[in-house]
PDB file of C-alpha atoms (C1' of nucleotides) in Angstrom:
ATOM      1  CA  MET A  20       3.145   8.180 -10.365  1.00 39.00           C
ATOM      2  CA  LYS A  21       4.776   8.048  -6.989  1.00 49.00           C
ATOM      3  CA  LYS A  22       3.076   6.632  -3.987  1.00 62.00           C
ATOM      4  CA  ASP A  23       1.786   9.820  -2.484  1.00 68.00           C
ATOM      5  CA  VAL A  24       0.112   7.748   0.116  1.00 71.00           C
ATOM      6  CA  PHE A  25       3.378   7.462   1.938  1.00 71.00           C
ATOM      7  CA  ARG A  26       4.225  11.031   2.397  1.00 64.00           C
ATOM      8  CA  TYR A  27       6.517  12.983   4.609  1.00 55.00           C
ATOM      9  CA  ASN A  28       5.809  12.638   8.293  1.00 56.00           C
ATOM     10  CA  SER A  29       3.127  10.092   7.759  1.00 60.00           C
ATOM     11  CA  CYS A  30       5.408   7.227   8.614  1.00 78.00           C
ATOM     12  CA  PRO A  31       9.033   6.747   9.631  1.00 78.00           C
ATOM     13  CA  ALA A  32       9.208   4.046   7.003  1.00 86.00           C
ATOM     14  CA  TYR A  33       7.472   5.874   4.237  1.00 85.00           C
ATOM     15  CA  ARG A  34      10.238   5.451   1.713  1.00 87.00           C
ATOM     16  CA  SER A  35      10.543   1.726   2.076  1.00 92.00           C
ATOM     17  CA  MET A  36       6.775   1.491   2.084  1.00 92.00           C
ATOM     18  CA  ALA A  37       6.584   3.572  -1.057  1.00 89.00           C
ATOM     19  CA  ILE A  38       8.630   0.814  -2.633  1.00 92.00           C
ATOM     20  CA  LEU A  39       7.190  -2.249  -0.953  1.00 93.00           C
ATOM     21  CA  GLY A  40       3.687  -1.003  -0.320  1.00 89.00           C
ATOM     22  CA  SER A  41       2.180  -1.902  -3.624  1.00 91.00           C
ATOM     23  CA  LYS A  42       0.573  -5.030  -4.846  1.00 91.00           C
ATOM     24  CA  TRP A  43       3.324  -6.303  -7.103  1.00 93.00           C
ATOM     25  CA  LYS A  44       6.653  -4.804  -6.176  1.00 95.00           C
ATOM     26  CA  PRO A  45       7.634  -7.206  -3.405  1.00 95.00           C
ATOM     27  CA  ILE A  46       7.184 -10.222  -5.603  1.00 95.00           C
ATOM     28  CA  ILE A  47       9.006  -8.590  -8.494  1.00 96.00           C
ATOM     29  CA  ILE A  48      11.975  -7.845  -6.283  1.00 97.00           C
ATOM     30  CA  TYR A  49      11.881 -11.289  -4.783  1.00 96.00           C
ATOM     31  CA  MET A  50      11.876 -12.916  -8.196  1.00 96.00           C
ATOM     32  CA  LEU A  51      14.982 -11.033  -9.173  1.00 97.00           C
ATOM     33  CA  ARG A  52      16.844 -11.924  -5.993  1.00 97.00           C
ATOM     34  CA  GLU A  53      19.162 -14.442  -7.646  1.00 96.00           C
ATOM     35  CA  ARG A  54      19.152 -13.846 -11.349  1.00 96.00           C
ATOM     36  CA  LYS A  55      18.075 -11.285 -13.856  1.00 97.00           C
ATOM     37  CA  ALA A  56      14.937 -11.836 -15.832  1.00 97.00           C
ATOM     38  CA  ARG A  57      13.359 -10.576 -18.993  1.00 97.00           C
ATOM     39  CA  PHE A  58      10.123  -8.692 -19.191  1.00 97.00           C
ATOM     40  CA  GLY A  59       8.250 -11.651 -20.588  1.00 97.00           C
ATOM     41  CA  GLN A  60       9.614 -13.985 -17.937  1.00 97.00           C
ATOM     42  CA  LEU A  61       8.408 -11.749 -15.170  1.00 96.00           C
ATOM     43  CA  HIS A  62       5.073 -11.360 -16.857  1.00 96.00           C
ATOM     44  CA  ALA A  63       4.624 -15.085 -17.244  1.00 95.00           C
ATOM     45  CA  ALA A  64       5.909 -15.925 -13.786  1.00 93.00           C
ATOM     46  CA  ILE A  65       3.644 -13.521 -11.988  1.00 92.00           C
ATOM     47  CA  GLY A  66       0.835 -14.635 -14.207  1.00 88.00           C
ATOM     48  CA  THR A  67      -2.013 -12.325 -13.392  1.00 90.00           C
ATOM     49  CA  ILE A  68      -0.357  -8.953 -13.721  1.00 94.00           C
ATOM     50  CA  SER A  69      -1.176  -6.874 -16.752  1.00 95.00           C
ATOM     51  CA  LYS A  70       1.609  -5.679 -18.984  1.00 96.00           C
ATOM     52  CA  LYS A  71       0.775  -2.074 -18.307  1.00 97.00           C
ATOM     53  CA  VAL A  72       1.013  -2.469 -14.567  1.00 96.00           C
ATOM     54  CA  LEU A  73       4.183  -4.516 -14.831  1.00 97.00           C
ATOM     55  CA  THR A  74       5.689  -1.785 -16.958  1.00 97.00           C
ATOM     56  CA  ASP A  75       4.645   0.846 -14.451  1.00 97.00           C
ATOM     57  CA  MET A  76       6.102  -1.058 -11.508  1.00 97.00           C
ATOM     58  CA  LEU A  77       9.374  -1.735 -13.287  1.00 97.00           C
ATOM     59  CA  LYS A  78       9.702   1.923 -14.203  1.00 97.00           C
ATOM     60  CA  GLU A  79       9.112   3.080 -10.661  1.00 96.00           C
ATOM     61  CA  LEU A  80      11.516   0.533  -9.252  1.00 97.00           C
ATOM     62  CA  GLU A  81      14.128   1.658 -11.711  1.00 97.00           C
ATOM     63  CA  THR A  82      13.532   5.292 -10.777  1.00 95.00           C
ATOM     64  CA  ASP A  83      13.913   4.390  -7.124  1.00 94.00           C
ATOM     65  CA  GLY A  84      17.263   2.829  -7.873  1.00 96.00           C
ATOM     66  CA  VAL A  85      16.088  -0.600  -6.893  1.00 96.00           C
ATOM     67  CA  LEU A  86      16.561  -2.301 -10.201  1.00 97.00           C
ATOM     68  CA  LEU A  87      18.493  -1.996 -13.396  1.00 98.00           C
ATOM     69  CA  ARG A  88      17.063  -2.114 -16.870  1.00 98.00           C
ATOM     70  CA  GLU A  89      19.252  -3.331 -19.715  1.00 98.00           C
ATOM     71  CA  GLU A  90      17.905  -2.934 -23.194  1.00 97.00           C
ATOM     72  CA  PHE A  91      19.502  -4.857 -26.022  1.00 95.00           C
ATOM     73  CA  LYS A  92      18.964  -3.355 -29.403  1.00 89.00           C
ATOM     74  CA  GLU A  93      18.050  -6.525 -31.177  1.00 89.00           C
ATOM     75  CA  LEU A  94      15.161  -7.931 -33.082  1.00 86.00           C
ATOM     76  CA  PRO A  95      13.101  -9.195 -31.467  1.00 90.00           C
ATOM     77  CA  PRO A  96      13.871  -6.819 -28.625  1.00 94.00           C
ATOM     78  CA  ARG A  97      15.244  -8.075 -25.352  1.00 96.00           C
ATOM     79  CA  VAL A  98      15.224  -6.321 -22.025  1.00 98.00           C
ATOM     80  CA  GLU A  99      16.684  -7.687 -18.845  1.00 98.00           C
ATOM     81  CA  TYR A 100      15.969  -6.559 -15.343  1.00 98.00           C
ATOM     82  CA  SER A 101      18.163  -7.135 -12.335  1.00 98.00           C
ATOM     83  CA  LEU A 102      18.437  -5.882  -8.781  1.00 98.00           C
ATOM     84  CA  THR A 103      20.855  -3.145  -7.855  1.00 98.00           C
ATOM     85  CA  GLU A 104      22.752  -3.347  -4.588  1.00 97.00           C
ATOM     86  CA  LYS A 105      20.162  -1.128  -3.023  1.00 97.00           C
ATOM     87  CA  GLY A 106      17.479  -3.435  -4.302  1.00 97.00           C
ATOM     88  CA  SER A 107      19.193  -6.454  -2.833  1.00 98.00           C
ATOM     89  CA  THR A 108      18.975  -4.967   0.626  1.00 97.00           C
ATOM     90  CA  LEU A 109      15.221  -5.154   0.357  1.00 97.00           C
ATOM     91  CA  VAL A 110      15.188  -8.902  -0.130  1.00 97.00           C
ATOM     92  CA  PRO A 111      15.715  -9.853   3.539  1.00 97.00           C
ATOM     93  CA  ILE A 112      12.949  -7.465   4.503  1.00 96.00           C
ATOM     94  CA  ILE A 113      10.591  -9.107   2.048  1.00 96.00           C
ATOM     95  CA  VAL A 114      11.603 -12.487   3.401  1.00 95.00           C
ATOM     96  CA  GLN A 115      10.767 -11.298   6.876  1.00 95.00           C
ATOM     97  CA  LEU A 116       7.394 -10.033   5.748  1.00 95.00           C
ATOM     98  CA  ALA A 117       6.640 -13.322   4.044  1.00 93.00           C
ATOM     99  CA  ARG A 118       7.769 -15.210   7.106  1.00 94.00           C
ATOM    100  CA  TRP A 119       5.439 -13.173   9.254  1.00 94.00           C
ATOM    101  CA  ASP A 120       2.633 -14.205   6.942  1.00 92.00           C
ATOM    102  CA  ASN A 121       3.520 -17.844   7.270  1.00 91.00           C
ATOM    103  CA  MET A 122       3.730 -17.645  11.018  1.00 92.00           C
ATOM    104  CA  HIS A 123       0.400 -15.973  11.519  1.00 91.00           C
ATOM    105  CA  TYR A 124      -1.682 -17.674   8.845  1.00 84.00           C
ATOM    106  CA  GLU A 125      -1.579 -21.252   7.754  1.00 69.00           C
ATOM    107  CA  SER A 126      -1.168 -23.311   4.633  1.00 54.00           C
ATOM    108  CA  LEU A 127       0.581 -21.223   2.067  1.00 48.00           C
ATOM    109  CA  THR A 128       1.589 -22.955  -1.090  1.00 50.00           C
ATOM    110  CA  THR A 129       4.390 -20.506  -1.568  1.00 48.00           C
ATOM    111  CA  THR A 130       7.042 -21.013   1.030  1.00 48.00           C
ATOM    112  CA  VAL A 131       9.901 -18.675   1.590  1.00 46.00           C
ATOM    113  CA  SER A 132      12.908 -20.399   3.011  1.00 45.00           C
TER     114      SER A 132
ATOM    115  CA  MET B  24     -12.913  -2.045   3.518  1.00 40.00           C
ATOM    116  CA  LYS B  25      -9.975  -4.383   3.303  1.00 50.00           C
ATOM    117  CA  LYS B  26      -6.920  -3.692   1.247  1.00 61.00           C
ATOM    118  CA  ASP B  27      -7.961  -5.462  -1.873  1.00 71.00           C
ATOM    119  CA  VAL B  28      -4.766  -4.326  -3.436  1.00 74.00           C
ATOM    120  CA  PHE B  29      -2.936  -7.096  -1.659  1.00 75.00           C
ATOM    121  CA  ARG B  30      -4.857 -10.061  -2.794  1.00 66.00           C
ATOM    122  CA  TYR B  31      -4.324 -13.759  -2.808  1.00 56.00           C
ATOM    123  CA  ASN B  32      -1.410 -15.026  -4.859  1.00 57.00           C
ATOM    124  CA  SER B  33      -0.200 -11.602  -5.689  1.00 59.00           C
ATOM    125  CA  CYS B  34       2.561 -11.679  -3.130  1.00 77.00           C
ATOM    126  CA  PRO B  35       4.000 -14.095  -0.576  1.00 78.00           C
ATOM    127  CA  ALA B  36       3.785 -11.278   1.904  1.00 86.00           C
ATOM    128  CA  TYR B  37       0.361 -10.015   1.017  1.00 86.00           C
ATOM    129  CA  ARG B  38      -1.058 -10.360   4.512  1.00 88.00           C
ATOM    130  CA  SER B  39       1.660  -8.414   6.217  1.00 93.00           C
ATOM    131  CA  MET B  40       1.498  -5.867   3.430  1.00 93.00           C
ATOM    132  CA  ALA B  41      -2.242  -5.588   3.841  1.00 90.00           C
ATOM    133  CA  ILE B  42      -1.472  -4.475   7.370  1.00 92.00           C
ATOM    134  CA  LEU B  43       1.651  -2.424   6.844  1.00 93.00           C
ATOM    135  CA  GLY B  44       0.994  -1.223   3.325  1.00 90.00           C
ATOM    136  CA  SER B  45      -1.171   1.715   4.162  1.00 91.00           C
ATOM    137  CA  LYS B  46      -0.398   5.264   4.977  1.00 90.00           C
ATOM    138  CA  TRP B  47      -1.012   5.254   8.709  1.00 93.00           C
ATOM    139  CA  LYS B  48      -0.951   1.747  10.085  1.00 95.00           C
ATOM    140  CA  PRO B  49       2.789   1.419  10.620  1.00 95.00           C
ATOM    141  CA  ILE B  50       2.962   4.558  12.692  1.00 94.00           C
ATOM    142  CA  ILE B  51      -0.113   3.616  14.685  1.00 96.00           C
ATOM    143  CA  ILE B  52       1.412   0.267  15.547  1.00 96.00           C
ATOM    144  CA  TYR B  53       4.720   1.837  16.341  1.00 95.00           C
ATOM    145  CA  MET B  54       3.114   4.346  18.669  1.00 96.00           C
ATOM    146  CA  LEU B  55       1.455   1.590  20.630  1.00 97.00           C
ATOM    147  CA  ARG B  56       4.646  -0.433  20.973  1.00 96.00           C
ATOM    148  CA  GLU B  57       5.167   0.374  24.647  1.00 96.00           C
ATOM    149  CA  ARG B  58       1.916   1.599  26.083  1.00 96.00           C
ATOM    150  CA  LYS B  59      -1.728   1.770  25.263  1.00 97.00           C
ATOM    151  CA  ALA B  60      -3.215   4.986  24.061  1.00 97.00           C
ATOM    152  CA  ARG B  61      -6.604   6.572  23.768  1.00 97.00           C
ATOM    153  CA  PHE B  62      -8.264   7.572  20.559  1.00 98.00           C
ATOM    154  CA  GLY B  63      -7.679  11.238  21.174  1.00 97.00           C
ATOM    155  CA  GLN B  64      -4.036  10.699  22.024  1.00 97.00           C
ATOM    156  CA  LEU B  65      -3.404   8.885  18.797  1.00 97.00           C
ATOM    157  CA  HIS B  66      -5.289  11.527  16.900  1.00 96.00           C
ATOM    158  CA  ALA B  67      -3.273  14.312  18.456  1.00 95.00           C
ATOM    159  CA  ALA B  68       0.050  12.529  18.193  1.00 94.00           C
ATOM    160  CA  ILE B  69      -0.277  11.712  14.535  1.00 92.00           C
ATOM    161  CA  GLY B  70      -1.550  15.183  13.970  1.00 88.00           C
ATOM    162  CA  THR B  71      -2.648  15.235  10.395  1.00 90.00           C
ATOM    163  CA  ILE B  72      -4.849  12.189  10.240  1.00 94.00           C
ATOM    164  CA  SER B  73      -8.584  12.691  10.084  1.00 95.00           C
ATOM    165  CA  LYS B  74     -10.808  11.083  12.648  1.00 96.00           C
ATOM    166  CA  LYS B  75     -12.585   9.053  10.038  1.00 97.00           C
ATOM    167  CA  VAL B  76      -9.417   7.565   8.673  1.00 96.00           C
ATOM    168  CA  LEU B  77      -8.043   6.908  12.137  1.00 97.00           C
ATOM    169  CA  THR B  78     -11.260   5.120  13.007  1.00 97.00           C
ATOM    170  CA  ASP B  79     -11.056   3.075   9.821  1.00 96.00           C
ATOM    171  CA  MET B  80      -7.454   2.088  10.437  1.00 97.00           C
ATOM    172  CA  LEU B  81      -8.096   1.135  14.056  1.00 97.00           C
ATOM    173  CA  LYS B  82     -11.064  -0.983  13.053  1.00 96.00           C
ATOM    174  CA  GLU B  83      -9.114  -2.825  10.426  1.00 96.00           C
ATOM    175  CA  LEU B  84      -6.194  -3.389  12.747  1.00 97.00           C
ATOM    176  CA  GLU B  85      -8.568  -4.743  15.366  1.00 97.00           C
ATOM    177  CA  THR B  86     -10.180  -7.037  12.813  1.00 95.00           C
ATOM    178  CA  ASP B  87      -6.762  -8.289  11.806  1.00 94.00           C
ATOM    179  CA  GLY B  88      -6.036  -9.161  15.416  1.00 95.00           C
ATOM    180  CA  VAL B  89      -3.233  -6.677  15.634  1.00 96.00           C
ATOM    181  CA  LEU B  90      -4.657  -4.480  18.326  1.00 97.00           C
ATOM    182  CA  LEU B  91      -7.156  -4.553  21.120  1.00 98.00           C
ATOM    183  CA  ARG B  92      -9.913  -2.048  21.711  1.00 98.00           C
ATOM    184  CA  GLU B  93     -11.131  -1.475  25.232  1.00 98.00           C
ATOM    185  CA  GLU B  94     -14.203   0.640  25.661  1.00 97.00           C
ATOM    186  CA  PHE B  95     -15.020   2.055  29.065  1.00 95.00           C
ATOM    187  CA  LYS B  96     -18.632   2.897  29.557  1.00 90.00           C
ATOM    188  CA  GLU B  97     -18.114   6.278  31.101  1.00 90.00           C
ATOM    189  CA  LEU B  98     -18.987   9.827  30.434  1.00 87.00           C
ATOM    190  CA  PRO B  99     -17.175  11.274  28.679  1.00 91.00           C
ATOM    191  CA  PRO B 100     -16.373   8.051  26.859  1.00 94.00           C
ATOM    192  CA  ARG B 101     -12.910   6.547  26.979  1.00 97.00           C
ATOM    193  CA  VAL B 102     -11.446   4.023  24.610  1.00 98.00           C
ATOM    194  CA  GLU B 103      -7.990   2.556  24.887  1.00 98.00           C
ATOM    195  CA  TYR B 104      -6.044   0.799  22.194  1.00 98.00           C
ATOM    196  CA  SER B 105      -3.153  -1.561  22.724  1.00 98.00           C
ATOM    197  CA  LEU B 106      -1.143  -4.045  20.710  1.00 98.00           C
ATOM    198  CA  THR B 107      -1.913  -7.719  20.854  1.00 98.00           C
ATOM    199  CA  GLU B 108       0.921 -10.229  20.868  1.00 97.00           C
ATOM    200  CA  LYS B 109       0.470 -10.629  17.159  1.00 96.00           C
ATOM    201  CA  GLY B 110       0.689  -6.889  16.778  1.00 97.00           C
ATOM    202  CA  SER B 111       3.893  -6.742  18.778  1.00 97.00           C
ATOM    203  CA  THR B 112       5.595  -9.038  16.327  1.00 97.00           C
ATOM    204  CA  LEU B 113       5.154  -6.379  13.683  1.00 97.00           C
ATOM    205  CA  VAL B 114       7.149  -3.796  15.583  1.00 97.00           C
ATOM    206  CA  PRO B 115      10.613  -5.157  14.718  1.00 97.00           C
ATOM    207  CA  ILE B 116       9.589  -5.311  11.090  1.00 96.00           C
ATOM    208  CA  ILE B 117       8.537  -1.686  11.164  1.00 96.00           C
ATOM    209  CA  VAL B 118      11.822  -0.818  12.829  1.00 95.00           C
ATOM    210  CA  GLN B 119      13.662  -2.600  10.062  1.00 95.00           C
ATOM    211  CA  LEU B 120      11.698  -0.737   7.427  1.00 95.00           C
ATOM    212  CA  ALA B 121      12.415   2.572   9.103  1.00 93.00           C
ATOM    213  CA  ARG B 122      16.065   1.654   9.416  1.00 94.00           C
ATOM    214  CA  TRP B 123      16.201   0.882   5.720  1.00 95.00           C
ATOM    215  CA  ASP B 124      14.846   4.358   5.107  1.00 92.00           C
ATOM    216  CA  ASN B 125      17.522   5.919   7.240  1.00 91.00           C
ATOM    217  CA  MET B 126      20.260   3.974   5.555  1.00 92.00           C
ATOM    218  CA  HIS B 127      19.276   4.836   2.036  1.00 91.00           C
ATOM    219  CA  TYR B 128      18.178   8.422   2.445  1.00 83.00           C
ATOM    220  CA  GLU B 129      19.652  11.092   4.641  1.00 70.00           C
ATOM    221  CA  SER B 130      18.618  13.478   7.343  1.00 54.00           C
ATOM    222  CA  LEU B 131      15.420  12.282   8.822  1.00 48.00           C
ATOM    223  CA  THR B 132      14.110  14.167  11.776  1.00 50.00           C
ATOM    224  CA  THR B 133      12.433  11.081  13.069  1.00 48.00           C
ATOM    225  CA  THR B 134      14.992   8.552  14.151  1.00 47.00           C
ATOM    226  CA  VAL B 135      14.180   5.033  15.097  1.00 46.00           C
ATOM    227  CA  SER B 136      16.639   3.556  17.507  1.00 44.00           C
TER     228      SER B 136
ATOM    229  C1'  DC C  21     -14.748  12.184  23.830  1.00 94.52           C
ATOM    230  C1'  DG C  22     -14.919   9.009  20.350  1.00 94.52           C
ATOM    231  C1'  DG C  23     -16.873   8.255  17.044  1.00 94.52           C
ATOM    232  C1'  DA C  24     -20.784   7.731  12.682  1.00 94.52           C
ATOM    233  C1'  DA C  25     -22.650   9.405   8.298  1.00 94.52           C
ATOM    234  C1'  DT C  26     -21.975  11.632   3.932  1.00 94.52           C
ATOM    235  C1'  DC C  27     -19.801  13.075   0.188  1.00 94.52           C
ATOM    236  C1'  DC C  28     -15.853  13.329  -2.696  1.00 94.52           C
ATOM    237  C1'  DG C  29     -11.095  13.664  -5.145  1.00 94.52           C
ATOM    238  C1'  DT C  30      -7.021  10.962  -6.277  1.00 94.52           C
ATOM    239  C1'  DT C  31      -4.559   6.946  -7.146  1.00 94.52           C
ATOM    240  C1'  DA C  32      -3.587   2.178  -7.894  1.00 94.52           C
ATOM    241  C1'  DT C  33      -4.625  -1.402 -10.650  1.00 94.52           C
ATOM    242  C1'  DG C  34      -6.730  -3.620 -14.650  1.00 94.52           C
ATOM    243  C1'  DA C  35      -8.713  -5.000 -19.613  1.00 94.52           C
ATOM    244  C1'  DT C  36      -8.028  -4.450 -24.092  1.00 94.52           C
ATOM    245  C1'  DA C  37      -6.161  -3.259 -28.409  1.00 94.52           C
ATOM    246  C1'  DC C  38      -2.332  -1.730 -30.891  1.00 94.52           C
ATOM    247  C1'  DT C  39       2.916  -1.138 -32.362  1.00 94.52           C
ATOM    248  C1'  DG C  40       8.248  -0.936 -33.721  1.00 94.52           C
TER     249       DG C  40
ATOM    250  C1'  DC D   6       9.174  -9.217 -27.615  1.00 94.52           C
ATOM    251  C1'  DA D   7       8.461  -5.473 -24.914  1.00 94.52           C
ATOM    252  C1'  DG D   8       6.200  -2.408 -24.533  1.00 94.52           C
ATOM    253  C1'  DT D   9       2.129   2.214 -25.501  1.00 94.52           C
ATOM    254  C1'  DA D  10      -2.261   4.097 -25.519  1.00 94.52           C
ATOM    255  C1'  DT D  11      -7.001   4.285 -23.814  1.00 94.52           C
ATOM    256  C1'  DC D  12     -10.399   3.660 -20.956  1.00 94.52           C
ATOM    257  C1'  DA D  13     -12.466   2.134 -16.808  1.00 94.52           C
ATOM    258  C1'  DT D  14     -13.179   1.249 -11.818  1.00 94.52           C
ATOM    259  C1'  DA D  15     -12.710   0.356  -7.094  1.00 94.52           C
ATOM    260  C1'  DA D  16     -10.421   1.414  -3.131  1.00 94.52           C
ATOM    261  C1'  DC D  17      -7.882   4.548  -0.433  1.00 94.52           C
ATOM    262  C1'  DG D  18      -7.641   8.614   2.051  1.00 94.52           C
ATOM    263  C1'  DG D  19      -9.819  13.069   3.407  1.00 94.52           C
ATOM    264  C1'  DA D  20     -13.269  17.169   4.754  1.00 94.52           C
ATOM    265  C1'  DT D  21     -17.107  18.156   6.982  1.00 94.52           C
ATOM    266  C1'  DT D  22     -21.085  17.722   9.827  1.00 94.52           C
ATOM    267  C1'  DC D  23     -23.610  15.542  13.336  1.00 94.52           C
ATOM    268  C1'  DC D  24     -24.348  12.700  17.662  1.00 94.52           C
ATOM    269  C1'  DG D  25     -24.831  10.131  22.584  1.00 94.52           C
TER     270       DG D  25
END
DNA sequence: CGGAATCCGTTATGATACTG
DNA sequence: CAGTATCATAACGGATTCCG
């Protein structure tokens, strides 16, 4: 369930990498940088992620204290995800990573300001 | 061979994550930040990495243009690895990741200045 | 010394169908 | 709508042995 790949002593940044070092987590966090979003919105926005994997990622991010899950007991159900303060501190790092991409490879459709 | 986990369109930072999002690459890059090192030195310094995996990581990093491999045709053989300019630009990012770790979790033996 | 070659377990991610 | 439950697979990381 946890990223055992990044384990003690392997890397001085293993905890941040345990959070960012997966295929979908950076973009999930980045999407929540300004406003909360519902499960379905995230699923549609990311497009190619499966619901199972999205669920898994959201759970892990919540466990890591990076995001908050609000469940409204309605019908149909509604669940909103938002970044915690801790999660917000990851945004500039993600921006830097994306910027590195843009600097070292060309022509990305997605631009990070 | 490549990190297929970080694939096109999945993440605006997928290229940097393909480099940093593995168990050993950040620490390898960080170790080379000031001076070149030989295969055996890296192997000993990291301690718990297997030779196969170290070889794999070094090959991928070389392919990605992050480090340079110099082979001296001697006996016994000597191979030196060093960061390229492109590789050097990753160091501050790794430092930031490590710093994030230190800020959000306590008491790490390894401190990054 | 610096690998290469094999073999192998675990984990991350995915496709699909189903549900309160 | 927001998930669960199954099942499947490829890739990541590792142990071990052998080699010029």
